[in-house]
């Protein structure tokens, strides 16, 4: 646990499921105030709020589509209105779908870029604007992916969005370091969440993914949430502009593990 996080406020986008939900619960355990953004799974949000309260934190659920400027503004406004501040912004909302690149429609390309990259941009901009106005040395955490580094055939739009997040994070880190605002990426590997539910329900497909992970197992959302808590806390005070890969070693060329090459 990180004592300095207690009582500070975070907005987490796409937090009604998967990694966002796990980060919300972890921040609750840190006794933070959490704005849980959602567009779906509304029925699950109340349970997350109650769990956070049982940990000693506070939380509210706020509907909002991260591709809509007004909705993202409302998330920051909700943090201010309900909890009086905003110290941590987690841009987590994301989508993916598999399609060979020659068949990738412009609509599909735009939708994925819109949620994953433009949504994160809006979250960064609104949070930074608020932090500058209120002289808060805040922390921005963008949930990227190993696919900001590893090319991913059939997921061209997804890989492009995560590559974009990498440069957005690095540029913002440089721009706002003089104000004490830290901007970092969190790069999960293969994590057991709804985004992967179909793939991991097939044992053969799951085994293929596990073979790409030096630590040998699919990660748990809580393991990503632990990395998010560290990036949010003052224990990472000298860290800005990085991608913290929490990927079981997936970015370390596992095909070479046996000395091949
Ligand atoms: P998930 O599907 O459980 O979570 C994604 C969340 O984003 C959902 O709650 C969804 O409702 C929300 N969302 C989608 N469109 C939105 C919009 N327009 N506005 C607001 N919210 C929206 O899957 P997850 O694995 O928890 O994914 C979370 C993030 O982690 C994503 O950015 C994803 O790319 C990234 N990631 C996941 C993995 C993995 O293996 N699970 C690996 C690398 C990166």
mmCIF file of C-alpha atoms and ligand atoms in Angstrom:
data_model
loop_
_atom_site.group_PDB
_atom_site.id
_atom_site.type_symbol
_atom_site.label_atom_id
_atom_site.label_comp_id
_atom_site.label_asym_id
_atom_site.label_seq_id
_atom_site.Cartn_x
_atom_site.Cartn_y
_atom_site.Cartn_z
ATOM 1 C CA UNK A 1 0.000 0.000 0.000
ATOM 2 C CA UNK A 2 1.116 3.562 -0.726
ATOM 3 C CA UNK A 3 0.267 5.910 2.119
ATOM 4 C CA UNK A 4 0.528 9.043 -0.067
ATOM 5 C CA UNK A 5 -2.355 7.874 -2.288
ATOM 6 C CA UNK A 6 -4.879 7.922 0.574
ATOM 7 C CA UNK A 7 -7.535 10.593 0.019
ATOM 8 C CA UNK A 8 -6.368 11.510 -3.490
ATOM 9 C CA UNK A 9 -8.720 11.311 -6.454
ATOM 10 C CA UNK A 10 -8.519 9.311 -9.679
ATOM 11 C CA UNK A 11 -10.594 9.059 -12.830
ATOM 12 C CA UNK A 12 -10.391 5.671 -14.584
ATOM 13 C CA UNK A 13 -11.939 5.296 -18.029
ATOM 14 C CA UNK A 14 -13.561 2.015 -19.074
ATOM 15 C CA UNK A 15 -13.492 0.859 -15.461
ATOM 16 C CA UNK A 16 -16.565 -1.368 -15.289
ATOM 17 C CA UNK A 17 -14.609 -4.453 -16.392
ATOM 18 C CA UNK A 18 -11.183 -6.027 -16.760
ATOM 19 C CA UNK A 19 -8.042 -4.001 -16.074
ATOM 20 C CA UNK A 20 -9.943 -0.749 -15.394
ATOM 21 C CA UNK A 21 -12.088 -2.485 -12.785
ATOM 22 C CA UNK A 22 -9.016 -4.015 -11.131
ATOM 23 C CA UNK A 23 -7.307 -0.609 -11.002
ATOM 24 C CA UNK A 24 -10.466 0.903 -9.473
ATOM 25 C CA UNK A 25 -10.534 -1.784 -6.770
ATOM 26 C CA UNK A 26 -6.804 -1.402 -6.067
ATOM 27 C CA UNK A 27 -7.204 2.374 -5.773
ATOM 28 C CA UNK A 28 -10.075 1.676 -3.369
ATOM 29 C CA UNK A 29 -7.717 -0.451 -1.272
ATOM 30 C CA UNK A 30 -5.371 2.547 -1.294
ATOM 31 C CA UNK A 31 -8.343 4.487 0.182
ATOM 32 C CA UNK A 32 -8.537 6.799 -2.813
ATOM 33 C CA UNK A 33 -11.584 8.517 -4.295
ATOM 34 C CA UNK A 34 -12.404 6.897 -7.617
ATOM 35 C CA UNK A 35 -14.494 8.076 -10.551
ATOM 36 C CA UNK A 36 -15.454 4.882 -12.352
ATOM 37 C CA UNK A 37 -16.197 5.710 -15.977
ATOM 38 C CA UNK A 38 -18.272 3.256 -17.990
ATOM 39 C CA UNK A 39 -20.186 2.898 -21.257
ATOM 40 C CA UNK A 40 -21.339 -0.659 -20.655
ATOM 41 C CA UNK A 41 -21.781 -3.142 -17.791
ATOM 42 C CA UNK A 42 -23.646 -0.449 -15.834
ATOM 43 C CA UNK A 43 -25.081 -3.159 -13.600
ATOM 44 C CA UNK A 44 -21.539 -4.008 -12.403
ATOM 45 C CA UNK A 45 -20.617 -0.443 -11.412
ATOM 46 C CA UNK A 46 -22.637 -0.363 -8.182
ATOM 47 C CA UNK A 47 -20.918 -3.503 -6.940
ATOM 48 C CA UNK A 48 -17.498 -1.925 -7.648
ATOM 49 C CA UNK A 49 -18.537 1.232 -5.763
ATOM 50 C CA UNK A 50 -19.668 -0.824 -2.765
ATOM 51 C CA UNK A 51 -16.458 -2.859 -2.743
ATOM 52 C CA UNK A 52 -14.313 0.285 -2.861
ATOM 53 C CA UNK A 53 -16.315 1.732 0.047
ATOM 54 C CA UNK A 54 -15.812 -1.485 2.015
ATOM 55 C CA UNK A 55 -12.045 -0.964 1.588
ATOM 56 C CA UNK A 56 -12.288 2.571 3.028
ATOM 57 C CA UNK A 57 -12.183 4.434 -0.286
ATOM 58 C CA UNK A 58 -14.927 6.425 -2.009
ATOM 59 C CA UNK A 59 -16.313 6.006 -5.504
ATOM 60 C CA UNK A 60 -18.944 7.079 -7.994
ATOM 61 C CA UNK A 61 -19.851 5.667 -11.380
ATOM 62 C CA UNK A 62 -20.105 8.156 -14.252
ATOM 63 C CA UNK A 63 -21.387 7.243 -17.699
ATOM 64 C CA UNK A 64 -19.305 8.645 -20.560
ATOM 65 C CA UNK A 65 -18.034 7.784 -24.018
ATOM 66 C CA UNK A 66 -14.327 8.670 -24.163
ATOM 67 C CA UNK A 67 -14.608 9.567 -27.850
ATOM 68 C CA UNK A 68 -16.923 12.456 -26.932
ATOM 69 C CA UNK A 69 -15.239 15.641 -25.763
ATOM 70 C CA UNK A 70 -18.164 16.709 -23.582
ATOM 71 C CA UNK A 71 -18.316 13.305 -21.866
ATOM 72 C CA UNK A 72 -14.610 13.390 -20.984
ATOM 73 C CA UNK A 73 -14.972 16.929 -19.626
ATOM 74 C CA UNK A 74 -17.805 15.601 -17.431
ATOM 75 C CA UNK A 75 -15.489 12.975 -15.911
ATOM 76 C CA UNK A 76 -13.019 15.592 -14.713
ATOM 77 C CA UNK A 77 -15.889 17.813 -13.564
ATOM 78 C CA UNK A 78 -17.323 14.875 -11.588
ATOM 79 C CA UNK A 79 -13.986 14.332 -9.827
ATOM 80 C CA UNK A 80 -13.911 18.021 -8.865
ATOM 81 C CA UNK A 81 -17.578 18.180 -7.872
ATOM 82 C CA UNK A 82 -17.671 14.990 -5.771
ATOM 83 C CA UNK A 83 -14.145 14.827 -4.380
ATOM 84 C CA UNK A 84 -12.749 18.365 -4.828
ATOM 85 C CA UNK A 85 -9.663 17.406 -6.826
ATOM 86 C CA UNK A 86 -8.010 15.201 -9.447
ATOM 87 C CA UNK A 87 -4.522 13.801 -8.909
ATOM 88 C CA UNK A 88 -4.525 10.683 -11.094
ATOM 89 C CA UNK A 89 -6.004 10.131 -14.563
ATOM 90 C CA UNK A 90 -6.010 6.584 -15.960
ATOM 91 C CA UNK A 91 -6.869 6.386 -19.660
ATOM 92 C CA UNK A 92 -7.746 2.700 -19.848
ATOM 93 C CA UNK A 93 -10.762 2.400 -22.198
ATOM 94 C CA UNK A 94 -9.909 0.371 -25.259
ATOM 95 C CA UNK A 95 -11.318 -1.934 -27.920
ATOM 96 C CA UNK A 96 -9.902 -4.375 -30.460
ATOM 97 C CA UNK A 97 -11.091 -6.684 -33.219
ATOM 98 C CA UNK A 98 -9.348 -9.030 -35.589
ATOM 99 C CA UNK A 99 -9.392 -8.408 -39.328
ATOM 100 C CA UNK A 100 -6.808 -8.909 -42.097
ATOM 101 C CA UNK A 101 -5.477 -5.468 -43.012
ATOM 102 C CA UNK A 102 -6.607 -5.667 -46.646
ATOM 103 C CA UNK A 103 -10.191 -5.990 -45.371
ATOM 104 C CA UNK A 104 -9.971 -3.330 -42.661
ATOM 105 C CA UNK A 105 -12.713 -0.799 -43.333
ATOM 106 C CA UNK A 106 -12.225 2.898 -42.768
ATOM 107 C CA UNK A 107 -15.086 2.854 -40.253
ATOM 108 C CA UNK A 108 -13.430 0.082 -38.211
ATOM 109 C CA UNK A 109 -10.021 1.838 -38.371
ATOM 110 C CA UNK A 110 -11.588 5.114 -37.224
ATOM 111 C CA UNK A 111 -13.582 3.473 -34.397
ATOM 112 C CA UNK A 112 -10.516 1.796 -32.846
ATOM 113 C CA UNK A 113 -8.308 4.882 -33.243
ATOM 114 C CA UNK A 114 -11.125 7.001 -31.842
ATOM 115 C CA UNK A 115 -11.578 5.008 -28.627
ATOM 116 C CA UNK A 116 -7.971 3.948 -28.006
ATOM 117 C CA UNK A 117 -6.003 7.010 -29.095
ATOM 118 C CA UNK A 118 -8.355 9.989 -29.352
ATOM 119 C CA UNK A 119 -10.105 8.923 -26.140
ATOM 120 C CA UNK A 120 -6.752 8.815 -24.341
ATOM 121 C CA UNK A 121 -5.810 12.194 -25.837
ATOM 122 C CA UNK A 122 -9.013 13.779 -24.527
ATOM 123 C CA UNK A 123 -8.427 12.246 -21.092
ATOM 124 C CA UNK A 124 -4.834 13.536 -21.024
ATOM 125 C CA UNK A 125 -5.798 17.008 -22.200
ATOM 126 C CA UNK A 126 -8.678 17.496 -19.797
ATOM 127 C CA UNK A 127 -6.755 16.129 -16.808
ATOM 128 C CA UNK A 128 -3.641 18.184 -17.572
ATOM 129 C CA UNK A 129 -5.707 21.334 -18.070
ATOM 130 C CA UNK A 130 -7.305 20.758 -14.655
ATOM 131 C CA UNK A 131 -3.964 19.965 -12.978
ATOM 132 C CA UNK A 132 -2.365 23.108 -14.419
ATOM 133 C CA UNK A 133 -5.276 25.286 -13.311
ATOM 134 C CA UNK A 134 -5.183 23.872 -9.774
ATOM 135 C CA UNK A 135 -1.357 23.599 -9.595
ATOM 136 C CA UNK A 136 -1.529 19.858 -8.990
ATOM 137 C CA UNK A 137 1.551 17.716 -9.602
ATOM 138 C CA UNK A 138 -0.628 14.991 -11.035
ATOM 139 C CA UNK A 139 0.019 11.665 -12.654
ATOM 140 C CA UNK A 140 -1.373 10.452 -15.972
ATOM 141 C CA UNK A 141 -1.327 6.719 -16.705
ATOM 142 C CA UNK A 142 -2.186 5.626 -20.238
ATOM 143 C CA UNK A 143 -2.975 1.961 -20.650
ATOM 144 C CA UNK A 144 -1.088 1.024 -23.779
ATOM 145 C CA UNK A 145 -0.057 -2.551 -24.659
ATOM 146 C CA UNK A 146 2.890 -4.707 -25.623
ATOM 147 C CA UNK A 147 1.590 -3.850 -29.111
ATOM 148 C CA UNK A 148 3.026 -0.363 -28.880
ATOM 149 C CA UNK A 149 6.246 -2.323 -29.527
ATOM 150 C CA UNK A 150 5.298 -5.733 -30.993
ATOM 151 C CA UNK A 151 3.744 -5.589 -34.487
ATOM 152 C CA UNK A 152 0.385 -7.445 -34.606
ATOM 153 C CA UNK A 153 -0.917 -8.658 -37.973
ATOM 154 C CA UNK A 154 -4.751 -8.573 -38.251
ATOM 155 C CA UNK A 155 -4.826 -5.930 -35.509
ATOM 156 C CA UNK A 156 -3.363 -3.064 -37.542
ATOM 157 C CA UNK A 157 -5.712 -0.402 -36.124
ATOM 158 C CA UNK A 158 -5.075 -1.589 -32.547
ATOM 159 C CA UNK A 159 -1.272 -1.670 -32.927
ATOM 160 C CA UNK A 160 -1.315 1.768 -34.595
ATOM 161 C CA UNK A 161 -3.412 3.174 -31.735
ATOM 162 C CA UNK A 162 -1.038 1.830 -29.084
ATOM 163 C CA UNK A 163 2.029 3.042 -31.012
ATOM 164 C CA UNK A 164 0.345 6.449 -31.080
ATOM 165 C CA UNK A 165 -0.197 6.349 -27.327
ATOM 166 C CA UNK A 166 3.533 5.714 -26.845
ATOM 167 C CA UNK A 167 4.558 8.936 -28.610
ATOM 168 C CA UNK A 168 1.679 10.887 -27.067
ATOM 169 C CA UNK A 169 2.822 9.842 -23.596
ATOM 170 C CA UNK A 170 6.478 10.646 -24.258
ATOM 171 C CA UNK A 171 5.632 14.042 -25.761
ATOM 172 C CA UNK A 172 3.320 15.004 -22.902
ATOM 173 C CA UNK A 173 5.871 13.785 -20.340
ATOM 174 C CA UNK A 174 8.450 16.135 -21.835
ATOM 175 C CA UNK A 175 6.021 19.041 -22.154
ATOM 176 C CA UNK A 176 4.679 18.930 -18.597
ATOM 177 C CA UNK A 177 7.672 17.715 -16.581
ATOM 178 C CA UNK A 178 8.490 21.347 -15.645
ATOM 179 C CA UNK A 179 5.049 21.524 -13.990
ATOM 180 C CA UNK A 180 5.655 18.315 -12.042
ATOM 181 C CA UNK A 181 3.006 16.363 -13.966
ATOM 182 C CA UNK A 182 4.222 12.828 -14.714
ATOM 183 C CA UNK A 183 2.879 10.965 -17.745
ATOM 184 C CA UNK A 184 3.567 7.252 -18.144
ATOM 185 C CA UNK A 185 2.317 4.270 -20.101
ATOM 186 C CA UNK A 186 1.361 0.953 -18.656
ATOM 187 C CA UNK A 187 1.940 -1.847 -21.182
ATOM 188 C CA UNK A 188 0.076 -5.049 -20.318
ATOM 189 C CA UNK A 189 0.869 -8.316 -22.047
ATOM 190 C CA UNK A 190 -1.841 -10.978 -22.314
ATOM 191 C CA UNK A 191 -4.233 -10.480 -19.404
ATOM 192 C CA UNK A 192 -7.304 -12.486 -18.427
ATOM 193 C CA UNK A 193 -10.093 -9.959 -19.110
ATOM 194 C CA UNK A 194 -13.312 -9.799 -21.170
ATOM 195 C CA UNK A 195 -11.379 -8.454 -24.199
ATOM 196 C CA UNK A 196 -9.743 -11.917 -24.439
ATOM 197 C CA UNK A 197 -12.658 -14.038 -23.196
ATOM 198 C CA UNK A 198 -13.404 -15.742 -26.521
ATOM 199 C CA UNK A 199 -9.726 -16.502 -27.223
ATOM 200 C CA UNK A 200 -8.918 -17.861 -23.761
ATOM 201 C CA UNK A 201 -12.027 -20.074 -23.639
ATOM 202 C CA UNK A 202 -10.394 -22.180 -26.376
ATOM 203 C CA UNK A 203 -7.606 -24.218 -24.683
ATOM 204 C CA UNK A 204 -5.547 -24.489 -27.896
ATOM 205 C CA UNK A 205 -5.676 -20.734 -28.533
ATOM 206 C CA UNK A 206 -4.824 -20.054 -24.875
ATOM 207 C CA UNK A 207 -1.818 -22.406 -25.021
ATOM 208 C CA UNK A 208 -0.538 -20.585 -28.126
ATOM 209 C CA UNK A 209 -0.587 -17.298 -26.212
ATOM 210 C CA UNK A 210 1.037 -18.842 -23.129
ATOM 211 C CA UNK A 211 3.900 -20.022 -25.328
ATOM 212 C CA UNK A 212 4.693 -16.349 -26.028
ATOM 213 C CA UNK A 213 5.114 -15.541 -22.314
ATOM 214 C CA UNK A 214 8.466 -16.338 -20.663
ATOM 215 C CA UNK A 215 6.844 -16.426 -17.195
ATOM 216 C CA UNK A 216 4.465 -19.013 -18.656
ATOM 217 C CA UNK A 217 1.030 -17.749 -17.668
ATOM 218 C CA UNK A 218 -1.667 -15.273 -18.658
ATOM 219 C CA UNK A 219 -1.527 -12.244 -16.347
ATOM 220 C CA UNK A 220 -4.227 -11.300 -13.867
ATOM 221 C CA UNK A 221 -5.837 -7.831 -13.945
ATOM 222 C CA UNK A 222 -4.643 -7.349 -10.347
ATOM 223 C CA UNK A 223 -1.026 -7.604 -11.540
ATOM 224 C CA UNK A 224 -1.622 -4.665 -13.879
ATOM 225 C CA UNK A 225 -3.431 -2.761 -11.128
ATOM 226 C CA UNK A 226 -0.377 -3.169 -8.865
ATOM 227 C CA UNK A 227 1.796 -1.520 -11.525
ATOM 228 C CA UNK A 228 -0.771 1.285 -11.895
ATOM 229 C CA UNK A 229 -0.715 1.924 -8.142
ATOM 230 C CA UNK A 230 3.077 2.230 -8.223
ATOM 231 C CA UNK A 231 2.968 4.664 -11.152
ATOM 232 C CA UNK A 232 0.311 6.710 -9.327
ATOM 233 C CA UNK A 233 2.272 6.813 -6.077
ATOM 234 C CA UNK A 234 5.248 8.919 -5.033
ATOM 235 C CA UNK A 235 7.346 5.722 -5.025
ATOM 236 C CA UNK A 236 7.700 6.378 -8.792
ATOM 237 C CA UNK A 237 8.448 10.093 -8.265
ATOM 238 C CA UNK A 238 11.462 10.141 -10.622
ATOM 239 C CA UNK A 239 9.705 8.235 -13.420
ATOM 240 C CA UNK A 240 8.099 9.991 -16.378
ATOM 241 C CA UNK A 241 7.716 9.228 -20.085
ATOM 242 C CA UNK A 242 8.245 5.478 -19.784
ATOM 243 C CA UNK A 243 6.212 2.443 -20.701
ATOM 244 C CA UNK A 244 6.121 0.058 -17.774
ATOM 245 C CA UNK A 245 5.581 -3.311 -19.431
ATOM 246 C CA UNK A 246 3.786 -5.772 -17.154
ATOM 247 C CA UNK A 247 3.867 -8.630 -19.610
ATOM 248 C CA UNK A 248 5.536 -11.710 -18.103
ATOM 249 C CA UNK A 249 8.485 -10.974 -20.392
ATOM 250 C CA UNK A 250 6.489 -11.010 -23.649
ATOM 251 C CA UNK A 251 8.452 -8.085 -25.078
ATOM 252 C CA UNK A 252 11.743 -9.947 -24.576
ATOM 253 C CA UNK A 253 11.709 -12.033 -27.791
ATOM 254 C CA UNK A 254 10.607 -15.359 -26.216
ATOM 255 C CA UNK A 255 11.258 -17.185 -29.521
ATOM 256 C CA UNK A 256 14.971 -16.839 -28.659
ATOM 257 C CA UNK A 257 14.566 -18.346 -25.177
ATOM 258 C CA UNK A 258 16.370 -21.602 -25.959
ATOM 259 C CA UNK A 259 19.416 -19.879 -27.457
ATOM 260 C CA UNK A 260 18.071 -19.846 -31.037
ATOM 261 C CA UNK A 261 19.349 -17.345 -33.539
HETATM 262 P P1 LIG B 1 -12.181 -4.840 -21.253
HETATM 263 O O1 LIG B 1 -12.931 -5.045 -22.518
HETATM 264 O O2 LIG B 1 -12.640 -5.517 -20.032
HETATM 265 O O3 LIG B 1 -12.054 -3.289 -20.911
HETATM 266 C C1 LIG B 1 -12.196 -2.252 -21.845
HETATM 267 C C2 LIG B 1 -13.185 -1.264 -21.272
HETATM 268 O O4 LIG B 1 -13.243 -0.107 -22.128
HETATM 269 C C3 LIG B 1 -14.594 -1.849 -21.181
HETATM 270 O O5 LIG B 1 -15.099 -1.644 -19.878
HETATM 271 C C4 LIG B 1 -15.377 -1.037 -22.188
HETATM 272 O O6 LIG B 1 -16.735 -0.839 -21.844
HETATM 273 C C5 LIG B 1 -14.608 0.271 -22.173
HETATM 274 N N1 LIG B 1 -14.861 1.101 -23.348
HETATM 275 C C6 LIG B 1 -14.907 0.709 -24.645
HETATM 276 N N2 LIG B 1 -15.229 1.766 -25.425
HETATM 277 C C7 LIG B 1 -15.380 2.829 -24.592
HETATM 278 C C8 LIG B 1 -15.720 4.181 -24.798
HETATM 279 N N3 LIG B 1 -15.969 4.679 -26.026
HETATM 280 N N4 LIG B 1 -15.791 4.999 -23.722
HETATM 281 C C9 LIG B 1 -15.548 4.518 -22.477
HETATM 282 N N5 LIG B 1 -15.228 3.241 -22.230
HETATM 283 C C10 LIG B 1 -15.152 2.413 -23.285
HETATM 284 O O7 LIG B 1 -10.677 -5.250 -21.598
HETATM 285 P P2 LIG B 1 -9.317 -4.941 -20.807
HETATM 286 O O8 LIG B 1 -8.400 -6.012 -21.180
HETATM 287 O O9 LIG B 1 -9.572 -4.666 -19.382
HETATM 288 O O10 LIG B 1 -8.804 -3.618 -21.536
HETATM 289 C C11 LIG B 1 -8.423 -2.442 -20.846
HETATM 290 C C12 LIG B 1 -7.267 -1.785 -21.579
HETATM 291 O O11 LIG B 1 -6.131 -2.644 -21.495
HETATM 292 C C13 LIG B 1 -7.511 -1.534 -23.062
HETATM 293 O O12 LIG B 1 -6.978 -0.271 -23.418
HETATM 294 C C14 LIG B 1 -6.731 -2.637 -23.731
HETATM 295 O O13 LIG B 1 -6.299 -2.300 -25.037
HETATM 296 C C15 LIG B 1 -5.557 -2.752 -22.774
HETATM 297 N N6 LIG B 1 -4.821 -4.012 -22.869
HETATM 298 C C16 LIG B 1 -5.416 -5.198 -22.535
HETATM 299 C C17 LIG B 1 -4.683 -6.367 -22.645
HETATM 300 C C18 LIG B 1 -5.253 -7.707 -22.296
HETATM 301 O O14 LIG B 1 -4.622 -8.735 -22.604
HETATM 302 N N7 LIG B 1 -6.406 -7.781 -21.646
HETATM 303 C C19 LIG B 1 -3.360 -6.320 -23.101
HETATM 304 C C20 LIG B 1 -2.797 -5.104 -23.436
HETATM 305 C C21 LIG B 1 -3.541 -3.949 -23.315
#
